[in-house]
Coordinates of C-alpha atoms in Angstrom, one line a residue:
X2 CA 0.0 0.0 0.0
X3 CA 2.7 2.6 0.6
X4 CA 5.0 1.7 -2.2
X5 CA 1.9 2.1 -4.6
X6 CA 0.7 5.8 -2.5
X7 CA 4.5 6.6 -3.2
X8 CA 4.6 5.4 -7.1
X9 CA 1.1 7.6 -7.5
X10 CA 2.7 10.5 -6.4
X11 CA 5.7 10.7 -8.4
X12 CA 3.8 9.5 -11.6
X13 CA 1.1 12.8 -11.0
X14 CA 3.7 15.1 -12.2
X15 CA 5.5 13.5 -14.6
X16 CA 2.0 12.6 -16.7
X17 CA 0.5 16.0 -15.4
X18 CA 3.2 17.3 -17.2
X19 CA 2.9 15.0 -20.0
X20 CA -0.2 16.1 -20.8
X21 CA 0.5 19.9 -20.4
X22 CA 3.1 19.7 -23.5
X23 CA 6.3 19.2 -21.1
X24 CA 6.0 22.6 -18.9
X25 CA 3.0 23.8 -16.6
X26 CA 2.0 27.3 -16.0
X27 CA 1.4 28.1 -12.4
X28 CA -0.5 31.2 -11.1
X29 CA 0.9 34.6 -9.8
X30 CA 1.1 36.7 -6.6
X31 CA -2.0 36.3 -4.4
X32 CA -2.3 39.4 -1.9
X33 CA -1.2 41.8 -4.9
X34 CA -4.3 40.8 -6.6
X35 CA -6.5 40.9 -3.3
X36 CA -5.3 43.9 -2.7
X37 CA -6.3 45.1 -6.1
X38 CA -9.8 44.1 -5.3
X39 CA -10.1 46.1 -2.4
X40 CA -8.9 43.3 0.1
X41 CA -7.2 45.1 3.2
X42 CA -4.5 42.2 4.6
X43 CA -2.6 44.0 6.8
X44 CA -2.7 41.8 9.1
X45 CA -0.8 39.2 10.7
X46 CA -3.1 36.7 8.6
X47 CA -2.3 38.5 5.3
X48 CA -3.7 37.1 2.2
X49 CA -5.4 34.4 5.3
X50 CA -7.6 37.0 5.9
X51 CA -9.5 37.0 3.3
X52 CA -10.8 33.2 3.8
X53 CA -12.7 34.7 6.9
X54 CA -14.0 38.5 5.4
X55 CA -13.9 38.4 1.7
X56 CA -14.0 34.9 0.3
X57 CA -15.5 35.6 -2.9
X58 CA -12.6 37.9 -3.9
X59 CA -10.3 34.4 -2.9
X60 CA -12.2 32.8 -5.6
X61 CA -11.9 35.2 -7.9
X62 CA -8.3 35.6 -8.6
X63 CA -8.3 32.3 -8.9
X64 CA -10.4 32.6 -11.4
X65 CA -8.4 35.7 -13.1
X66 CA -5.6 32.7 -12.8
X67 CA -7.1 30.5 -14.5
X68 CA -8.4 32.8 -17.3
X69 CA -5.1 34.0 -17.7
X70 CA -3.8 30.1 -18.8
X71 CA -2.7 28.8 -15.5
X72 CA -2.3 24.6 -14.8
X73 CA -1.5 24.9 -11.2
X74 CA -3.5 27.6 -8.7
X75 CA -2.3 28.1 -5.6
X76 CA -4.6 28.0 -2.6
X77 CA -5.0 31.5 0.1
X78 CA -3.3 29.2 3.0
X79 CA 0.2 30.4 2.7
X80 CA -0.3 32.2 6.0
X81 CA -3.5 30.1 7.3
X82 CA -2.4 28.2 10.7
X83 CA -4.2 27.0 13.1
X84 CA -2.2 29.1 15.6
X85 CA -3.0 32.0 13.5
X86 CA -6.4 31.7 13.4
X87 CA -6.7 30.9 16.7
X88 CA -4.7 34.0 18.1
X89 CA -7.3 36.4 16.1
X90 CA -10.3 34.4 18.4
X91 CA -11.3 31.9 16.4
X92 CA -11.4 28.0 18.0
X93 CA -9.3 25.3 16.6
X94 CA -12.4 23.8 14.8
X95 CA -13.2 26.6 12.6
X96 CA -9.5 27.3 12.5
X97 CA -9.3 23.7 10.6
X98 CA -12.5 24.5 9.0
X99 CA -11.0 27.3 6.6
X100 CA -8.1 25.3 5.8
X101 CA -10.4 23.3 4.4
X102 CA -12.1 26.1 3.0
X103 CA -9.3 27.5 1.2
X104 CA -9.2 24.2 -0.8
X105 CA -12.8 23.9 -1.5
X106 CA -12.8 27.4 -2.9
X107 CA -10.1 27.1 -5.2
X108 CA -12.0 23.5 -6.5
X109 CA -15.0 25.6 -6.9
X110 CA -13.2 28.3 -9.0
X111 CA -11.8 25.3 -11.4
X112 CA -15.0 24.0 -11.3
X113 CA -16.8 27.7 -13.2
X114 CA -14.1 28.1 -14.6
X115 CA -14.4 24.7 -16.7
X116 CA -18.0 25.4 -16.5
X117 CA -17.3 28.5 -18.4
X118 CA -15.1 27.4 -21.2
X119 CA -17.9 26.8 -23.9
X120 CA -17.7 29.0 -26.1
X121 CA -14.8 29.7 -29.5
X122 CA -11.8 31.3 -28.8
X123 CA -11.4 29.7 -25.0
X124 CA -8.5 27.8 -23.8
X125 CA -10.8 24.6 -23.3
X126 CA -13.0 25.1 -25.4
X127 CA -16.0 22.6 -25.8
X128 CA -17.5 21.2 -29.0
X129 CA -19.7 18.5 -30.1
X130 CA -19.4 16.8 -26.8
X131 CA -16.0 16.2 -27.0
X132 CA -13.9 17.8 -24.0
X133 CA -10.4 18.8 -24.2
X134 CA -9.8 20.4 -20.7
X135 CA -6.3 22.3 -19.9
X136 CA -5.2 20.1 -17.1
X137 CA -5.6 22.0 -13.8
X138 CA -4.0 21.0 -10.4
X139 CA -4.8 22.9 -7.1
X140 CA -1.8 23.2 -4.8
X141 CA -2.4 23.3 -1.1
X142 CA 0.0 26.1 0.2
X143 CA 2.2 25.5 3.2
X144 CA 3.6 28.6 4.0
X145 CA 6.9 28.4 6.9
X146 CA 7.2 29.1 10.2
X147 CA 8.5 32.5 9.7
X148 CA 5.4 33.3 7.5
X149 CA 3.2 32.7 11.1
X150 CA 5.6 35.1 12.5
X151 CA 4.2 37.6 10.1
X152 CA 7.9 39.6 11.2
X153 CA 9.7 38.9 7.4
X154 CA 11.8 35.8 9.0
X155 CA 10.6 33.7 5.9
X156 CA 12.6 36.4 4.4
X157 CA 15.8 35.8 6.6
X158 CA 15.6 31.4 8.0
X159 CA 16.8 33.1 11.2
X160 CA 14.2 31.2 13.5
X161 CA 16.6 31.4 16.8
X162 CA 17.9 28.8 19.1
X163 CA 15.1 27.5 20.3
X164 CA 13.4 26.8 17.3
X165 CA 14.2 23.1 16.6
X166 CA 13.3 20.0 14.3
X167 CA 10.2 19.3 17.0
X168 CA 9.4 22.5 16.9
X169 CA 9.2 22.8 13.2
X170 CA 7.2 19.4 13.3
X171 CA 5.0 20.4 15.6
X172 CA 3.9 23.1 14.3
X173 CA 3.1 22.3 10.8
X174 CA 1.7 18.6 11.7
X175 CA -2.0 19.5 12.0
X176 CA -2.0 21.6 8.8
X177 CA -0.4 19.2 6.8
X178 CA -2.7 16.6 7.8
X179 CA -6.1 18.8 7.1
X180 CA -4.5 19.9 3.9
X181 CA -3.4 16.5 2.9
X182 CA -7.6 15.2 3.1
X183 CA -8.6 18.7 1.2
X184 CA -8.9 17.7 -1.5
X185 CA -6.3 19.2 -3.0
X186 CA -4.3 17.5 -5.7
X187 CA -0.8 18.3 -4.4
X188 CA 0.5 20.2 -1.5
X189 CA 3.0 23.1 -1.9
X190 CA 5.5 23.8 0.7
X191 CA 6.5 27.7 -0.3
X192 CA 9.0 29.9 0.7
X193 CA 11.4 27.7 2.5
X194 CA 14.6 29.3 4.2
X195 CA 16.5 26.7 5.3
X196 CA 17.1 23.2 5.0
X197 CA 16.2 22.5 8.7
X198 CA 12.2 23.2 8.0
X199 CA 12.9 21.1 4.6
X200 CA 13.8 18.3 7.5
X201 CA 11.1 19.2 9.0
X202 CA 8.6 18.7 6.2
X203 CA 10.3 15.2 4.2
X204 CA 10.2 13.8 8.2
X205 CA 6.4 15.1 8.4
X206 CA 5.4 13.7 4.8
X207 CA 7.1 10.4 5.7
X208 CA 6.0 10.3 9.1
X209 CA 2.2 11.0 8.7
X210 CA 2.1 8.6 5.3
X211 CA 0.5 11.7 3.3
X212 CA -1.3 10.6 0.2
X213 CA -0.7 13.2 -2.4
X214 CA 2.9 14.5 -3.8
X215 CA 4.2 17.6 -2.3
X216 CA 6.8 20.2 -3.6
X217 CA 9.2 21.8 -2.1
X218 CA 9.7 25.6 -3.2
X219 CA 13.2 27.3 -1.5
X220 CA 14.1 31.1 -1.4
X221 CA 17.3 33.2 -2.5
X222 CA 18.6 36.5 -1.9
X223 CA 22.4 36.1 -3.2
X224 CA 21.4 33.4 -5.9
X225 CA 23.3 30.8 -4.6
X226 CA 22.6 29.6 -1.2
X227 CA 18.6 29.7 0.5
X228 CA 17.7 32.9 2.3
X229 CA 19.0 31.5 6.1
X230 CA 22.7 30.9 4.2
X231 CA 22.1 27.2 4.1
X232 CA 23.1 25.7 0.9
X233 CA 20.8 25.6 -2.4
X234 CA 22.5 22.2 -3.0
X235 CA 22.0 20.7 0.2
X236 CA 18.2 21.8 0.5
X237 CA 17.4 20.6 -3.2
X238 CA 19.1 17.0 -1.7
X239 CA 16.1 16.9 1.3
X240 CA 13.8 17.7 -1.3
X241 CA 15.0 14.9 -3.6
X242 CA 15.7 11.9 -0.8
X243 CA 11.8 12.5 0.0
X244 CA 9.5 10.2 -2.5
X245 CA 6.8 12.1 -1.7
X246 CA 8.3 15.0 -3.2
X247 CA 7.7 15.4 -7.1
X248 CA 9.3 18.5 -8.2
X249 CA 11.4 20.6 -6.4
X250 CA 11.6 24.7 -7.2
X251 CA 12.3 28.0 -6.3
X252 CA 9.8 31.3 -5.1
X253 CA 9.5 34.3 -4.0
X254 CA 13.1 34.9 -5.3
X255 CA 14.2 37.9 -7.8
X256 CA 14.2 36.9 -11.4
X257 CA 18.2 37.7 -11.8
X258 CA 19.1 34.6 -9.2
X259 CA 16.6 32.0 -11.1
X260 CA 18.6 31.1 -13.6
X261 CA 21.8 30.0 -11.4
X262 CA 19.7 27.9 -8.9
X263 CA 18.2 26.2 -11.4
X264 CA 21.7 24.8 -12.6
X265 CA 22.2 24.2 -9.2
X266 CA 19.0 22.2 -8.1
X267 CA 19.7 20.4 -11.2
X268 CA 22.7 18.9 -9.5
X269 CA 21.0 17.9 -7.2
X270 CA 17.7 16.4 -7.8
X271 CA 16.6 15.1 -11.4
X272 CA 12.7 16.0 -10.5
X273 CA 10.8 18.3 -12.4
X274 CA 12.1 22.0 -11.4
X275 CA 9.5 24.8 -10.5
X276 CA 10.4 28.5 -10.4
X277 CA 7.6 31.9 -9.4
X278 CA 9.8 34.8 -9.2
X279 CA 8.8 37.4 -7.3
X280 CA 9.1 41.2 -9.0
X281 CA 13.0 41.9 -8.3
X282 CA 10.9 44.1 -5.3
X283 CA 12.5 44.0 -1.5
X284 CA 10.5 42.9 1.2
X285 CA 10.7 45.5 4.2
X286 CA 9.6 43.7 7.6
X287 CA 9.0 46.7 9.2
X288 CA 7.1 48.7 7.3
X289 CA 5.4 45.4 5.6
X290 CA 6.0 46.8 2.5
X291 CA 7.8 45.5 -0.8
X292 CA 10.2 48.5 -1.9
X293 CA 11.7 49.1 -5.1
X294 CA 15.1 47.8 -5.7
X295 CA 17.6 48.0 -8.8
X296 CA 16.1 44.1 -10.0
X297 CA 12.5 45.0 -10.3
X298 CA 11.3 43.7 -13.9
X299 CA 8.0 44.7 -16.1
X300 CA 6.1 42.0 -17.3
X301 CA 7.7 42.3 -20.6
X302 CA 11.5 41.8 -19.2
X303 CA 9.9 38.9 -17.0
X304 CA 8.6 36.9 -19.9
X305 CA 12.4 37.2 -21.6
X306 CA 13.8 35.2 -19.2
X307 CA 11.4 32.3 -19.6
X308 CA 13.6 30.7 -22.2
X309 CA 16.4 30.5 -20.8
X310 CA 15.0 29.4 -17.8
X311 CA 13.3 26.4 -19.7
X312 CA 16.6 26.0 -21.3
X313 CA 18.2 25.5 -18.0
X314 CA 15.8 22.8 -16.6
X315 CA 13.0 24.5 -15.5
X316 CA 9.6 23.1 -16.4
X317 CA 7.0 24.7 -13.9
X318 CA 6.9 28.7 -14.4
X319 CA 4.9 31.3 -12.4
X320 CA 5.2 34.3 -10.4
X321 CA 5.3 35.1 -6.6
X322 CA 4.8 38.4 -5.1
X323 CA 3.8 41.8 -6.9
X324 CA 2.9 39.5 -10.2
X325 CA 0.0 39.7 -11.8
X326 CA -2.6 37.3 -14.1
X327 CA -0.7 40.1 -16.9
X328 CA 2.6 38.1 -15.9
X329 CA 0.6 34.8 -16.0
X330 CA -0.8 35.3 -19.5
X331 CA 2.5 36.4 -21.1
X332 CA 4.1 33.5 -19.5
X333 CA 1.4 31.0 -20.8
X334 CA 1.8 32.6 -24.3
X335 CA 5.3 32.7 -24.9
X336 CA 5.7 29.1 -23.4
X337 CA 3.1 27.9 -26.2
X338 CA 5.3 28.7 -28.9
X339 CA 8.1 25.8 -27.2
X340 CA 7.7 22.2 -29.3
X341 CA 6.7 19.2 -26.7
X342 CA 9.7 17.7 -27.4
X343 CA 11.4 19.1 -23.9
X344 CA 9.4 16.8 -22.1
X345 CA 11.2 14.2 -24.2
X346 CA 14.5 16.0 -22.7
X347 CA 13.1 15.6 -19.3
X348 CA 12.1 12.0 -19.6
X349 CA 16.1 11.5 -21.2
X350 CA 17.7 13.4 -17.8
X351 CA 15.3 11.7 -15.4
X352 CA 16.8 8.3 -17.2
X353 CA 20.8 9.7 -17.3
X354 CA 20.3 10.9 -13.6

């Protein structure tokens, strides 16, 4: 029974991808959007929030996601923990109960979206019966420990002393375990900034026999090591000695870096490689603010990098934070001019490695 749970997992992505041409397009920055929609996150709940005051504008962006040619969206739990919710008042049962939420809603979204696509001219479009659906995943998001924290350490790794392996555990067990029986087709650990809560999470998946693959999805300020100093090399090998894991990636990262840690993971793991940029912006913790910084990229310049990306390794592309369904569409539109034949190159390195 687990060998064949393991075997599922690792096959999802390979034929998801398969079926997608060789490379997926996953959705963009979450809050910006919300934000854009009159959401006000600030709040230690950010994006979180809006699961308990404005769900319908969650389920809308998905839905600007998915009209914008996104395969994978990305559920509004980055920052949803139990202990979050919790601390604003709430009880651990409805706590749990909009974890789930945030999974249902993003099923419903696919769900009108699909619903929608009937007419000429539509990405899935529908004739004479015969359905030819753009494959859609939803991702549970895991954000880390540092994202609870709500103080920018997901920004830094620097959890202190006496945060430890248990403590990691601990702390993300419950969610993992809700998120796991969703409903969602994968689960997406995001943002991670350093290889001990990538311990932390293979032990978990392992420990707790979860069901559905995972990914692991590592940040970068210098473009070589994650954000905590740790190197990209040795987090890419957690990542990869985990079965459960089926593609392993980087987020929330400035465009410049991507291109060097993808050579990198490479080295490490032969799984599928994701990579969602952020905009080149600076996160500043204390006034919860991104700032402009010399890397920030239009959509234009963020779309030119997409080849070489692909050419690198990369097969999963999307954006993080201060991207847009704009960024999304350009993306899906320049990768549909690349023939299938990379995912032949995949399948050839997955049998070299």
């Amino acid at each position: 029974m687990e060998l064949g749970i393991v075997e599922t997992s690792s096959r999802l992505m390979t034929d998801f991808l398969q079926k997608c041409g060789g490379y997926a397009v996953v959705d963009g920055g979450f809050a910006t959007e919300l934000e854009r929609h009159g959401a006000d996150i600030n709040d230690p709940l950010w994006s979180a929030k809006c699961l308990i005051s404005s769900p319908h504008l969650v389920r809308k962006v998905h839905l600007d996601y998915l009209h914008a040619g996104a395969n994978i969206i990305i559920t509004a739990s980055y920052q949803a923990t139990i202990q979050g919710f919790v601390a604003k008042g709430l009880s651990e049962e409805e706590a749990e109960l909009l974890l789930r939420r945030s999974v249902e809603i993003a099923c419903e979204a696919r769900e009108i979206y699909y619903d929608k696509c009937t007419t000429k001219g539509s990405l899935d479009y529908i004739e004479s019966g015969n359905i030819s659906r753009r494959p859609v995943l939803v991702a549970a998001s895991i954000g880390s420990y540092g994202a609870y924290l709500a103080d920018g350490s997901e920004y830094s790794g620097k959890y202190g002393d006496a945060v430890s392996l248990r403590t990691l555990k601990d702390f993300h067990r419950r969610r993992l375990q809700i998120l796991a029986k969703s409903g969602a087709d994968l689960i997406a650990f995001e943002t991670i900034p350093n290889k001990l809560e990538a311990k932390a999470y293979a032990e978990l998946l392992e420990e707790e026999e979860i069901n559905i693959p995972a990914w692991f999805s590592f940040n970068s300020k210098d473009g070589i090591n994650v954000v905590s100093g740790d190197s990209i090399l040795e987090c890419a090998s957690i990542a990869d000695s985990c079965k459960r894991v089926v593609a392993v990636g980087i987020n929330c990262t400035p465009p410049r870096f991507i291109h060097g840690l993808v050579l990198s993971i490479q080295k490490a793991t032969s799984k599928p490689i994701v990579i969602y940029p952020n905009s080149g912006e600076t996160y500043n913790a204390e006034l919860k603010q991104w700032v402009k910084s010399s890397g920030v990229v239009v959509d234009e310049d963020f779309v030119s990098y997409i080849g070489k990306w692909r050419e690198a390794g990369a097969s999963l592309f999307g954006g993080c934070c201060r991207t847009t369904p704009n960024t999304i569409r350009a993306i899906s539109r320049v990768l549909s001019k690349y023939p299938s034949i990379f995912f032949k190159c995949l399948k050839n390195r997955e049998a070299i490695m």
